[in-house]
Amino acid sequence: MDKLHQTLMRYFGYDAFKTGQEDIIRSVLQQKDTVAMLPTGGGKSLCYQIPGYLTDGLVLIISPLLSLMEDQVERMKMRGEKRVAALNSTLSFQERRHIIRHLPSYKFLFVAPEALMSEVLLEQLKAMLVGLFVVDEAHCISEWGHDFRPEYSKLGEWREALGNPVALALTATATKQTLKDTVQTLRLEHPDVHIHSVNRPNIALLKEAQETKEAKEKRALELVETLQGPGLIYCPTRQMTEDISRLVKQKTHQRVEFYHGGMESGDRMLIQQQFISGQIDLICCTSAFGMGIDKANIRFVIHMSPPQSIEAFMQEIGRAGRDGKNSVSVLLYTEEDADIQSHLIQAEGFDDPEIDFFLARLSQMPINDEKKLREQLMEAGLQETRARMLSHYYTMYQTEQPRLLMKKLKEKLQDRQTEKLKKVWQFKEHITGHRCFRQSLLSYFDEQLDLTEDASFGNCCSSCGLDLSDYEKKDQPLELNEMKHWKTELDRLFHLTKEAQH
């Protein structure tokens, strides 16, 4: 057994790698910058943990979500790894200071991209050997980096400041453009690229057209009652997660909670852990939930409307069936859904008077700190996502003449909006088409359906005659059975127990 497999057995108890893992790990160990796409459940975290055990220096992991960081850290600690920490917004000032002061004692450090804006942290990292610079869920560079999380666009700059450690970018879904964005943003030259299929053949794909929002809600309740759980219901808005959760509680016997980014972080973490441990059957959530969540037995994912892109859809359905067993994705949609998503995207934009007003505010601030500019805009009444965009582009172009700055700013904002709207309408075409839904989705990623691979699972998609009954609960609900007198039932169980002891 070579050293790589010895490390796999010692730290993780496995005697073989999953598809793609070994090639990615060997690439990193050969000091090659590496971009890798493995399907959800493909074991991406192993690809930086094993190199961490076999090389010198800190493994710095840039992670997009608090829940993802916490989940990874807890799993590593449960496996006995004590040299791991996460710097995030849930920590007190004293806790953050303690971690930064004791960085040399850690082997793995998880941070959000925003954390690297801290000069104190960056200076401490510069004084250390950073052996591996990991960007987890690297598709966020394209999906979020231009507006929602502009700090992603600075990852290459920060990596250079740390002496250009070996980079590893990991994702489960990526188009050619996403991969190109990742390579450019991280400033990688001739990286090793390892691409594996986004297809999850054990997840059947069902799409159902409904007439109204109310019809979708009624159908969701039917599915929750009949499908084998546990499950997730993805909703387009925070309010809908609460509404659907309330409806499920009223109409079914499911243990259900809602989850979205507007909740307190402690509440979100509690619900996440209850779901992972089996205390909750169903979560109604926004896209804020699920990335990297290690719950292997999720049996269904329901979408109350299509997400804004095929990439997001493939990420979210990938929460199901991580144990390799048959699971199902159900997409409920109406004719108006694409219009609603388009309206939400357009609402994020700026009209000319708004740009004039906020640029005037920015020009009055003698600050070149993007974070402080963003805070000032939020204090002036701008919603956080829009404040992120405006402060980022202003910082990028502020050396230009005012008229040219305005022109470039408008062009950039318009380009982003156009790109996002394009993805919404692309997805609608894939949903309303009549060919195999799986093949249609794979074609977006320039893939072809491997018929031999999918044939072993039988059920492909609703376009190919999917039988939903294969995913329904097999046992009769207790309340439908004839209930015996409780004393008779207790006596029966007691005698069964006594017999089992002999």
Short mmCIF file of C-alpha atoms in Angstrom, two decimals:
data_model
loop_
_atom_site.label_atom_id
_atom_site.label_comp_id
_atom_site.label_asym_id
_atom_site.label_seq_id
_atom_site.Cartn_x
_atom_site.Cartn_y
_atom_site.Cartn_z
CA MET A 1 0.00 0.00 0.00
CA ASP A 2 1.54 3.34 -1.05
CA LYS A 3 1.72 6.41 1.19
CA LEU A 4 -1.38 7.99 -0.39
CA HIS A 5 -3.58 4.97 0.35
CA GLN A 6 -2.02 4.59 3.81
CA THR A 7 -3.05 8.18 4.57
CA LEU A 8 -6.55 7.50 3.23
CA MET A 9 -6.91 4.48 5.51
CA ARG A 10 -5.30 6.13 8.55
CA TYR A 11 -7.35 9.32 8.58
CA PHE A 12 -10.58 8.30 6.85
CA GLY A 13 -10.82 4.50 7.15
CA TYR A 14 -11.25 3.93 3.40
CA ASP A 15 -9.22 1.50 1.30
CA ALA A 16 -10.11 3.06 -2.08
CA PHE A 17 -10.71 6.51 -3.53
CA LYS A 18 -13.91 7.63 -5.24
CA THR A 19 -13.79 8.37 -8.95
CA GLY A 20 -11.48 11.30 -9.69
CA GLN A 21 -10.16 11.86 -6.17
CA GLU A 22 -6.77 10.19 -6.56
CA ASP A 23 -5.89 12.02 -9.79
CA ILE A 24 -6.77 15.39 -8.23
CA ILE A 25 -4.78 14.67 -5.07
CA ARG A 26 -1.72 13.52 -7.02
CA SER A 27 -1.90 16.69 -9.11
CA VAL A 28 -1.85 18.84 -5.97
CA LEU A 29 0.98 16.81 -4.43
CA GLN A 30 3.01 17.40 -7.60
CA GLN A 31 2.69 21.14 -6.84
CA LYS A 32 0.40 21.79 -9.80
CA ASP A 33 -2.39 24.37 -9.66
CA THR A 34 -5.54 22.32 -10.11
CA VAL A 35 -9.15 22.98 -11.13
CA ALA A 36 -11.49 20.07 -10.44
CA MET A 37 -15.17 19.35 -10.97
CA LEU A 38 -16.63 16.41 -9.06
CA PRO A 39 -20.37 15.74 -8.70
CA THR A 40 -22.08 16.55 -5.40
CA GLY A 41 -21.24 13.74 -3.01
CA GLY A 42 -18.03 12.98 -4.92
CA GLY A 43 -15.81 13.70 -1.91
CA LYS A 44 -14.28 17.08 -2.75
CA SER A 45 -13.10 17.81 0.81
CA LEU A 46 -10.83 14.77 0.75
CA CYS A 47 -8.95 16.37 -2.16
CA TYR A 48 -7.45 19.05 0.11
CA GLN A 49 -7.41 17.22 3.41
CA ILE A 50 -5.09 14.41 2.29
CA PRO A 51 -2.58 16.82 0.65
CA GLY A 52 -2.71 18.74 3.93
CA TYR A 53 -1.55 15.68 5.84
CA LEU A 54 1.21 14.94 3.33
CA THR A 55 2.71 18.44 2.84
CA ASP A 56 4.07 21.28 4.94
CA GLY A 57 2.27 24.53 5.60
CA LEU A 58 -1.24 25.74 6.31
CA VAL A 59 -4.17 24.65 4.16
CA LEU A 60 -6.28 27.80 3.64
CA ILE A 61 -9.83 27.00 2.49
CA ILE A 62 -11.97 29.80 1.06
CA SER A 63 -15.55 28.73 1.71
CA PRO A 64 -18.70 30.63 0.69
CA LEU A 65 -21.20 29.79 3.44
CA LEU A 66 -21.15 29.76 7.22
CA SER A 67 -23.08 26.47 7.34
CA LEU A 68 -20.59 24.83 4.98
CA MET A 69 -17.63 25.94 7.08
CA GLU A 70 -19.18 24.81 10.34
CA ASP A 71 -20.14 21.44 8.87
CA GLN A 72 -16.64 20.77 7.55
CA VAL A 73 -14.94 21.84 10.77
CA GLU A 74 -17.23 19.72 12.95
CA ARG A 75 -16.69 16.64 10.80
CA MET A 76 -12.92 17.04 10.94
CA LYS A 77 -13.02 17.48 14.73
CA MET A 78 -15.21 14.39 15.12
CA ARG A 79 -12.57 12.47 13.17
CA GLY A 80 -9.98 13.61 15.71
CA GLU A 81 -8.41 16.57 13.86
CA LYS A 82 -7.76 19.30 16.44
CA ARG A 83 -5.69 21.64 14.22
CA VAL A 84 -8.71 23.11 12.42
CA ALA A 85 -10.62 26.37 12.82
CA ALA A 86 -13.05 28.62 10.98
CA LEU A 87 -12.98 32.41 11.00
CA ASN A 88 -16.54 33.62 10.52
CA SER A 89 -19.14 36.11 11.69
CA THR A 90 -20.42 33.90 14.55
CA LEU A 91 -17.19 34.34 16.51
CA SER A 92 -16.71 37.04 19.09
CA PHE A 93 -13.88 39.54 18.73
CA GLN A 94 -11.91 37.66 21.41
CA GLU A 95 -12.39 34.30 19.62
CA ARG A 96 -11.27 35.74 16.28
CA ARG A 97 -8.23 37.35 17.89
CA HIS A 98 -7.31 34.07 19.59
CA ILE A 99 -7.40 32.13 16.29
CA ILE A 100 -5.37 34.79 14.43
CA ARG A 101 -2.75 34.97 17.20
CA HIS A 102 -2.39 31.17 17.22
CA LEU A 103 -2.49 30.55 13.46
CA PRO A 104 0.83 28.63 13.45
CA SER A 105 -0.80 25.93 15.59
CA TYR A 106 -3.46 25.20 12.94
CA LYS A 107 -3.18 22.97 9.88
CA PHE A 108 -6.55 23.78 8.28
CA LEU A 109 -8.16 27.23 8.33
CA PHE A 110 -11.58 27.93 6.80
CA VAL A 111 -12.39 31.54 5.93
CA ALA A 112 -15.02 33.44 3.97
CA PRO A 113 -13.54 35.54 1.14
CA GLU A 114 -14.50 38.69 3.08
CA ALA A 115 -12.21 37.64 5.95
CA LEU A 116 -9.16 38.17 3.74
CA MET A 117 -9.99 41.87 3.61
CA SER A 118 -8.68 42.01 7.20
CA GLU A 119 -5.15 43.40 7.09
CA VAL A 120 -4.42 41.81 10.46
CA LEU A 121 -5.27 38.33 9.15
CA LEU A 122 -3.52 38.87 5.83
CA GLU A 123 -0.30 40.05 7.51
CA GLN A 124 -0.32 37.04 9.83
CA LEU A 125 -0.82 34.68 6.88
CA LYS A 126 2.02 36.36 4.97
CA ALA A 127 4.34 35.58 7.87
CA MET A 128 3.48 31.86 7.60
CA LEU A 129 3.90 29.14 5.01
CA VAL A 130 0.58 28.67 3.25
CA GLY A 131 1.03 25.33 1.49
CA LEU A 132 -2.33 25.07 -0.27
CA PHE A 133 -4.85 27.76 -1.30
CA VAL A 134 -8.24 26.06 -1.72
CA VAL A 135 -11.35 27.64 -3.22
CA ASP A 136 -14.29 25.41 -2.29
CA GLU A 137 -17.48 25.69 -4.36
CA ALA A 138 -15.45 27.59 -6.96
CA HIS A 139 -18.48 28.18 -9.20
CA CYS A 140 -19.27 31.00 -6.76
CA ILE A 141 -16.50 33.00 -8.45
CA SER A 142 -18.75 33.29 -11.50
CA GLU A 143 -22.18 33.14 -9.87
CA TRP A 144 -21.55 35.50 -6.96
CA GLY A 145 -18.20 37.15 -7.58
CA HIS A 146 -19.46 39.94 -9.80
CA ASP A 147 -22.24 41.20 -7.59
CA PHE A 148 -23.30 39.29 -4.48
CA ARG A 149 -19.76 38.60 -3.26
CA PRO A 150 -17.32 40.89 -5.14
CA GLU A 151 -14.53 39.81 -2.77
CA TYR A 152 -14.27 36.67 -4.89
CA SER A 153 -12.75 38.77 -7.66
CA LYS A 154 -9.77 39.54 -5.41
CA LEU A 155 -8.80 35.94 -4.64
CA GLY A 156 -6.00 35.95 -7.21
CA GLU A 157 -4.58 39.15 -5.77
CA TRP A 158 -4.65 37.74 -2.22
CA ARG A 159 -3.10 34.46 -3.38
CA GLU A 160 -0.20 36.40 -4.93
CA ALA A 161 0.20 38.34 -1.67
CA LEU A 162 0.66 34.99 0.10
CA GLY A 163 3.46 33.96 -2.24
CA ASN A 164 1.40 32.06 -4.82
CA PRO A 165 0.83 28.81 -2.93
CA VAL A 166 -0.49 25.84 -4.92
CA ALA A 167 -4.15 26.50 -5.77
CA LEU A 168 -6.99 23.97 -5.79
CA ALA A 169 -10.39 25.11 -7.08
CA LEU A 170 -13.25 22.66 -6.44
CA THR A 171 -16.83 22.66 -7.70
CA ALA A 172 -19.69 20.31 -8.59
CA THR A 173 -21.08 22.30 -11.52
CA ALA A 174 -19.23 24.39 -14.04
CA THR A 175 -19.70 25.46 -17.63
CA LYS A 176 -16.71 26.27 -19.82
CA GLN A 177 -17.20 29.96 -18.98
CA THR A 178 -17.26 29.25 -15.24
CA LEU A 179 -14.00 27.32 -15.51
CA LYS A 180 -12.49 30.16 -17.53
CA ASP A 181 -13.60 32.71 -14.89
CA THR A 182 -12.06 30.56 -12.16
CA VAL A 183 -8.69 30.27 -13.91
CA GLN A 184 -8.59 34.02 -14.69
CA THR A 185 -9.69 35.16 -11.23
CA LEU A 186 -7.16 32.97 -9.43
CA ARG A 187 -4.50 34.01 -11.99
CA LEU A 188 -3.56 30.41 -12.73
CA GLU A 189 -1.15 29.58 -15.53
CA HIS A 190 -1.58 26.20 -17.25
CA PRO A 191 -3.48 24.50 -14.39
CA ASP A 192 -4.33 20.80 -14.37
CA VAL A 193 -8.04 20.49 -15.10
CA HIS A 194 -10.01 17.45 -13.95
CA ILE A 195 -13.62 17.43 -15.15
CA HIS A 196 -16.12 14.73 -14.20
CA SER A 197 -19.77 14.53 -15.20
CA VAL A 198 -22.37 16.66 -13.43
CA ASN A 199 -24.84 13.83 -14.01
CA ARG A 200 -26.27 12.05 -10.97
CA PRO A 201 -27.95 8.98 -12.49
CA ASN A 202 -29.45 7.91 -9.15
CA ILE A 203 -31.55 11.11 -9.02
CA ALA A 204 -34.68 10.84 -11.16
CA LEU A 205 -35.83 14.15 -12.68
CA LEU A 206 -39.50 15.07 -12.66
CA LYS A 207 -40.89 18.37 -13.97
CA GLU A 208 -44.55 19.28 -13.62
CA ALA A 209 -46.36 22.28 -15.07
CA GLN A 210 -49.01 23.79 -12.79
CA GLU A 211 -51.60 26.46 -13.53
CA THR A 212 -51.19 28.62 -10.45
CA LYS A 213 -49.09 29.20 -7.34
CA GLU A 214 -51.88 27.63 -5.28
CA ALA A 215 -51.82 24.53 -7.48
CA LYS A 216 -48.08 24.21 -6.88
CA GLU A 217 -48.61 24.42 -3.12
CA LYS A 218 -51.31 21.75 -3.23
CA ARG A 219 -49.09 19.46 -5.29
CA ALA A 220 -46.14 20.03 -2.94
CA LEU A 221 -48.27 18.91 0.01
CA GLU A 222 -49.27 15.75 -1.88
CA LEU A 223 -45.65 14.98 -2.65
CA VAL A 224 -44.52 15.57 0.93
CA GLU A 225 -47.17 13.12 2.15
CA THR A 226 -46.36 10.38 -0.36
CA LEU A 227 -42.62 10.56 -1.11
CA GLN A 228 -40.08 8.71 0.99
CA GLY A 229 -38.15 11.26 3.03
CA PRO A 230 -36.25 13.06 4.34
CA GLY A 231 -36.54 15.91 1.87
CA LEU A 232 -35.99 19.55 0.97
CA ILE A 233 -38.32 22.12 -0.56
CA TYR A 234 -36.49 24.99 -2.27
CA CYS A 235 -38.39 28.28 -2.44
CA PRO A 236 -37.53 31.45 -4.38
CA THR A 237 -38.12 33.84 -1.45
CA ARG A 238 -37.62 33.88 2.30
CA GLN A 239 -41.30 34.56 2.87
CA MET A 240 -42.30 31.50 0.88
CA THR A 241 -40.10 29.21 3.00
CA GLU A 242 -42.07 30.33 6.05
CA ASP A 243 -45.44 30.09 4.29
CA ILE A 244 -44.84 26.58 2.92
CA SER A 245 -43.42 25.38 6.23
CA ARG A 246 -46.53 26.64 8.03
CA LEU A 247 -48.77 24.97 5.45
CA VAL A 248 -46.97 21.62 5.78
CA LYS A 249 -47.28 21.78 9.58
CA GLN A 250 -51.00 22.46 9.32
CA LYS A 251 -51.82 19.84 6.69
CA THR A 252 -49.39 16.97 7.31
CA HIS A 253 -47.64 15.04 10.06
CA GLN A 254 -44.15 16.00 8.87
CA ARG A 255 -41.59 17.46 11.24
CA VAL A 256 -40.75 20.57 9.24
CA GLU A 257 -38.82 23.82 9.69
CA PHE A 258 -37.89 26.73 7.43
CA TYR A 259 -34.39 28.04 6.75
CA HIS A 260 -33.18 31.23 5.07
CA GLY A 261 -30.44 33.86 5.22
CA GLY A 262 -32.55 36.30 7.24
CA MET A 263 -32.52 34.09 10.33
CA GLU A 264 -30.09 34.31 13.22
CA SER A 265 -27.01 32.19 12.54
CA GLY A 266 -27.57 30.19 15.73
CA ASP A 267 -31.09 29.26 14.64
CA ARG A 268 -29.86 28.23 11.21
CA MET A 269 -27.12 26.04 12.67
CA LEU A 270 -29.58 24.39 15.09
CA ILE A 271 -32.05 23.54 12.31
CA GLN A 272 -29.25 22.24 10.11
CA GLN A 273 -27.99 19.93 12.87
CA GLN A 274 -31.50 18.71 13.71
CA PHE A 275 -32.03 17.84 10.05
CA ILE A 276 -28.69 16.02 9.79
CA SER A 277 -29.41 14.03 12.96
CA GLY A 278 -32.91 13.02 11.80
CA GLN A 279 -34.94 15.14 14.21
CA ILE A 280 -36.51 17.02 11.27
CA ASP A 281 -38.02 15.31 8.21
CA LEU A 282 -38.27 18.30 5.89
CA ILE A 283 -36.73 21.74 5.45
CA CYS A 284 -38.32 24.53 3.41
CA CYS A 285 -35.40 26.68 2.40
CA THR A 286 -33.87 29.22 0.06
CA SER A 287 -30.62 28.60 -1.77
CA ALA A 288 -28.84 29.58 1.47
CA PHE A 289 -29.27 25.99 2.64
CA GLY A 290 -27.51 22.87 1.52
CA MET A 291 -24.08 23.65 0.10
CA GLY A 292 -21.74 20.97 1.42
CA ILE A 293 -24.27 19.61 3.94
CA ASP A 294 -23.23 16.04 4.73
CA LYS A 295 -26.58 14.25 4.93
CA ALA A 296 -26.35 11.19 2.75
CA ASN A 297 -29.96 9.98 2.83
CA ILE A 298 -31.99 12.91 1.47
CA ARG A 299 -34.51 11.14 -0.76
CA PHE A 300 -36.26 14.03 -2.51
CA VAL A 301 -35.77 17.68 -3.45
CA ILE A 302 -38.78 19.76 -4.52
CA HIS A 303 -38.41 23.12 -6.25
CA MET A 304 -41.37 25.46 -5.91
CA SER A 305 -40.12 27.31 -9.00
CA PRO A 306 -37.02 27.11 -11.21
CA PRO A 307 -33.87 28.76 -9.78
CA GLN A 308 -32.23 31.54 -11.80
CA SER A 309 -29.80 29.20 -13.57
CA ILE A 310 -29.26 25.57 -14.54
CA GLU A 311 -26.05 25.59 -12.48
CA ALA A 312 -28.01 26.50 -9.34
CA PHE A 313 -30.61 23.82 -10.10
CA MET A 314 -27.98 21.10 -10.51
CA GLN A 315 -26.29 22.20 -7.28
CA GLU A 316 -29.54 22.04 -5.34
CA ILE A 317 -30.85 18.71 -6.63
CA GLY A 318 -27.39 17.32 -5.83
CA ARG A 319 -28.25 17.45 -2.12
CA ALA A 320 -30.26 14.26 -2.68
CA GLY A 321 -28.97 10.71 -2.87
CA ARG A 322 -25.41 11.28 -1.71
CA ASP A 323 -25.46 7.67 -0.46
CA GLY A 324 -25.87 6.54 -4.08
CA LYS A 325 -29.42 5.26 -3.54
CA ASN A 326 -32.36 6.20 -5.75
CA SER A 327 -33.78 9.66 -5.05
CA VAL A 328 -35.98 12.10 -6.94
CA SER A 329 -36.01 15.77 -7.90
CA VAL A 330 -39.40 17.40 -8.55
CA LEU A 331 -39.54 20.77 -10.32
CA LEU A 332 -42.92 22.53 -10.09
CA TYR A 333 -43.37 25.46 -12.42
CA THR A 334 -45.94 27.80 -13.95
CA GLU A 335 -45.76 29.80 -17.14
CA GLU A 336 -45.13 32.97 -15.13
CA ASP A 337 -42.11 31.74 -13.11
CA ALA A 338 -39.50 33.03 -15.56
CA ASP A 339 -41.20 36.44 -15.54
CA ILE A 340 -41.04 36.52 -11.73
CA GLN A 341 -37.33 35.66 -11.71
CA SER A 342 -36.69 38.28 -14.39
CA HIS A 343 -38.50 40.87 -12.29
CA LEU A 344 -36.37 39.96 -9.23
CA ILE A 345 -33.18 40.36 -11.28
CA GLN A 346 -34.30 43.69 -12.73
CA ALA A 347 -35.17 44.91 -9.23
CA GLU A 348 -31.51 44.43 -8.26
CA GLY A 349 -30.46 46.93 -10.92
CA PHE A 350 -30.16 50.71 -10.74
CA ASP A 351 -31.87 53.42 -12.72
CA ASP A 352 -29.92 56.56 -13.71
CA PRO A 353 -31.18 58.82 -10.87
CA GLU A 354 -30.18 56.15 -8.31
CA ILE A 355 -26.69 55.82 -9.79
CA ASP A 356 -26.32 59.62 -9.79
CA PHE A 357 -27.44 59.86 -6.17
CA PHE A 358 -25.24 57.10 -4.78
CA LEU A 359 -22.20 58.09 -6.85
CA ALA A 360 -22.53 61.56 -5.41
CA ARG A 361 -22.56 60.02 -1.92
CA LEU A 362 -19.50 57.89 -2.71
CA SER A 363 -17.55 60.84 -4.11
CA GLN A 364 -18.05 62.68 -0.81
CA MET A 365 -16.34 59.86 1.10
CA PRO A 366 -12.53 60.21 1.17
CA ILE A 367 -12.19 56.45 1.62
CA ASN A 368 -10.65 53.77 -0.58
CA ASP A 369 -11.85 50.89 1.59
CA GLU A 370 -14.51 48.91 -0.23
CA LYS A 371 -16.01 47.46 2.93
CA LYS A 372 -16.40 50.89 4.55
CA LEU A 373 -17.88 52.33 1.36
CA ARG A 374 -20.41 49.51 1.32
CA GLU A 375 -21.35 50.16 4.93
CA GLN A 376 -21.84 53.85 4.14
CA LEU A 377 -24.16 52.99 1.24
CA MET A 378 -26.18 50.65 3.44
CA GLU A 379 -26.52 53.40 6.03
CA ALA A 380 -27.83 55.60 3.20
CA GLY A 381 -30.60 53.06 2.61
CA LEU A 382 -29.19 50.75 -0.06
CA GLN A 383 -29.90 47.03 0.25
CA GLU A 384 -26.77 44.94 0.96
CA THR A 385 -26.43 43.10 -2.37
CA ARG A 386 -26.83 46.33 -4.34
CA ALA A 387 -24.40 48.12 -2.01
CA ARG A 388 -21.83 45.36 -2.62
CA MET A 389 -22.10 45.77 -6.38
CA LEU A 390 -21.92 49.55 -6.42
CA SER A 391 -19.05 49.91 -3.96
CA HIS A 392 -17.07 47.21 -5.78
CA TYR A 393 -17.40 48.73 -9.22
CA TYR A 394 -16.84 52.24 -7.86
CA THR A 395 -13.56 51.11 -6.27
CA MET A 396 -12.58 49.41 -9.53
CA TYR A 397 -13.21 52.46 -11.73
CA GLN A 398 -12.84 55.47 -9.41
CA THR A 399 -9.57 56.58 -11.02
CA GLU A 400 -11.52 57.39 -14.18
CA GLN A 401 -13.02 60.80 -14.98
CA PRO A 402 -16.54 61.15 -13.47
CA ARG A 403 -18.27 60.92 -16.84
CA LEU A 404 -16.25 57.86 -17.88
CA LEU A 405 -16.75 56.27 -14.46
CA MET A 406 -20.52 56.65 -14.85
CA LYS A 407 -20.39 55.12 -18.34
CA LYS A 408 -18.32 52.11 -17.26
CA LEU A 409 -20.41 51.57 -14.17
CA LYS A 410 -23.65 51.51 -16.15
CA GLU A 411 -22.16 49.15 -18.73
CA LYS A 412 -20.93 46.75 -16.06
CA LEU A 413 -24.23 46.69 -14.20
CA GLN A 414 -26.15 46.21 -17.45
CA ASP A 415 -23.87 43.38 -18.58
CA ARG A 416 -24.38 41.50 -15.32
CA GLN A 417 -28.15 41.92 -15.50
CA THR A 418 -28.24 40.81 -19.14
CA GLU A 419 -26.20 37.69 -18.35
CA LYS A 420 -28.45 36.71 -15.45
CA LEU A 421 -31.62 37.26 -17.49
CA LYS A 422 -30.15 35.15 -20.29
CA LYS A 423 -29.68 32.25 -17.88
CA VAL A 424 -33.29 32.48 -16.68
CA TRP A 425 -34.67 32.22 -20.21
CA GLN A 426 -32.19 29.49 -21.12
CA PHE A 427 -33.47 27.43 -18.22
CA LYS A 428 -37.07 28.00 -19.26
CA GLU A 429 -36.29 26.59 -22.72
CA HIS A 430 -34.82 23.46 -21.15
CA ILE A 431 -37.84 23.04 -18.88
CA THR A 432 -40.54 23.50 -21.51
CA GLY A 433 -38.78 21.38 -24.16
CA HIS A 434 -40.05 17.88 -24.90
CA ARG A 435 -36.81 15.89 -25.22
CA CYS A 436 -35.20 13.93 -22.37
CA PHE A 437 -34.91 16.41 -19.50
CA ARG A 438 -31.65 14.86 -18.24
CA GLN A 439 -30.00 15.04 -21.65
CA SER A 440 -31.22 18.60 -22.06
CA LEU A 441 -29.59 19.65 -18.78
CA LEU A 442 -26.35 17.80 -19.54
CA SER A 443 -26.10 19.46 -22.95
CA TYR A 444 -25.84 22.82 -21.17
CA PHE A 445 -22.54 21.55 -19.73
CA ASP A 446 -21.48 20.14 -23.14
CA GLU A 447 -22.11 16.59 -21.96
CA GLN A 448 -23.81 13.64 -23.57
CA LEU A 449 -25.98 11.18 -21.66
CA ASP A 450 -24.26 7.85 -20.99
CA LEU A 451 -27.13 5.44 -21.62
CA THR A 452 -25.26 2.45 -20.18
CA GLU A 453 -24.71 4.32 -16.92
CA ASP A 454 -28.32 5.43 -16.52
CA ALA A 455 -29.88 2.17 -17.63
CA SER A 456 -28.94 0.51 -14.33
CA PHE A 457 -31.22 2.88 -12.42
CA GLY A 458 -34.25 2.51 -14.70
CA ASN A 459 -35.98 5.82 -14.04
CA CYS A 460 -34.49 8.76 -15.93
CA CYS A 461 -36.94 11.65 -16.08
CA SER A 462 -40.57 12.61 -16.67
CA SER A 463 -39.86 12.91 -20.40
CA CYS A 464 -38.78 9.25 -20.42
CA GLY A 465 -41.76 7.80 -18.54
CA LEU A 466 -40.65 8.16 -14.92
CA ASP A 467 -42.73 6.13 -12.47
CA LEU A 468 -42.99 8.28 -9.34
CA SER A 469 -44.45 5.39 -7.29
CA ASP A 470 -40.93 3.95 -7.05
CA TYR A 471 -40.05 6.86 -4.75
CA GLU A 472 -43.11 6.75 -2.51
CA LYS A 473 -43.27 5.50 1.06
CA LYS A 474 -43.57 1.74 1.11
CA ASP A 475 -44.94 1.18 4.59
CA GLN A 476 -48.49 1.99 5.64
CA PRO A 477 -48.81 5.05 7.89
CA LEU A 478 -49.53 4.01 11.45
CA GLU A 479 -52.77 6.00 11.69
CA LEU A 480 -54.29 4.03 8.78
CA ASN A 481 -53.80 0.69 10.52
CA GLU A 482 -56.41 -0.64 12.88
CA MET A 483 -55.17 0.27 16.35
CA LYS A 484 -55.31 -2.41 18.99
CA HIS A 485 -55.96 -1.69 22.64
CA TRP A 486 -52.79 -0.26 24.13
CA LYS A 487 -52.57 -2.98 26.83
CA THR A 488 -52.82 -5.74 24.24
CA GLU A 489 -50.13 -4.09 22.13
CA LEU A 490 -47.86 -3.58 25.15
CA ASP A 491 -48.25 -7.24 26.16
CA ARG A 492 -47.38 -8.33 22.61
CA LEU A 493 -44.21 -6.23 22.55
CA PHE A 494 -43.22 -7.48 26.02
CA HIS A 495 -43.53 -11.14 24.98
CA LEU A 496 -41.60 -10.48 21.75
CA THR A 497 -38.81 -8.93 23.80
CA LYS A 498 -38.72 -11.89 26.23
CA GLU A 499 -38.59 -14.35 23.31
CA ALA A 500 -35.74 -12.42 21.68
CA GLN A 501 -33.73 -12.63 24.93
CA HIS A 502 -33.93 -16.43 24.88
#
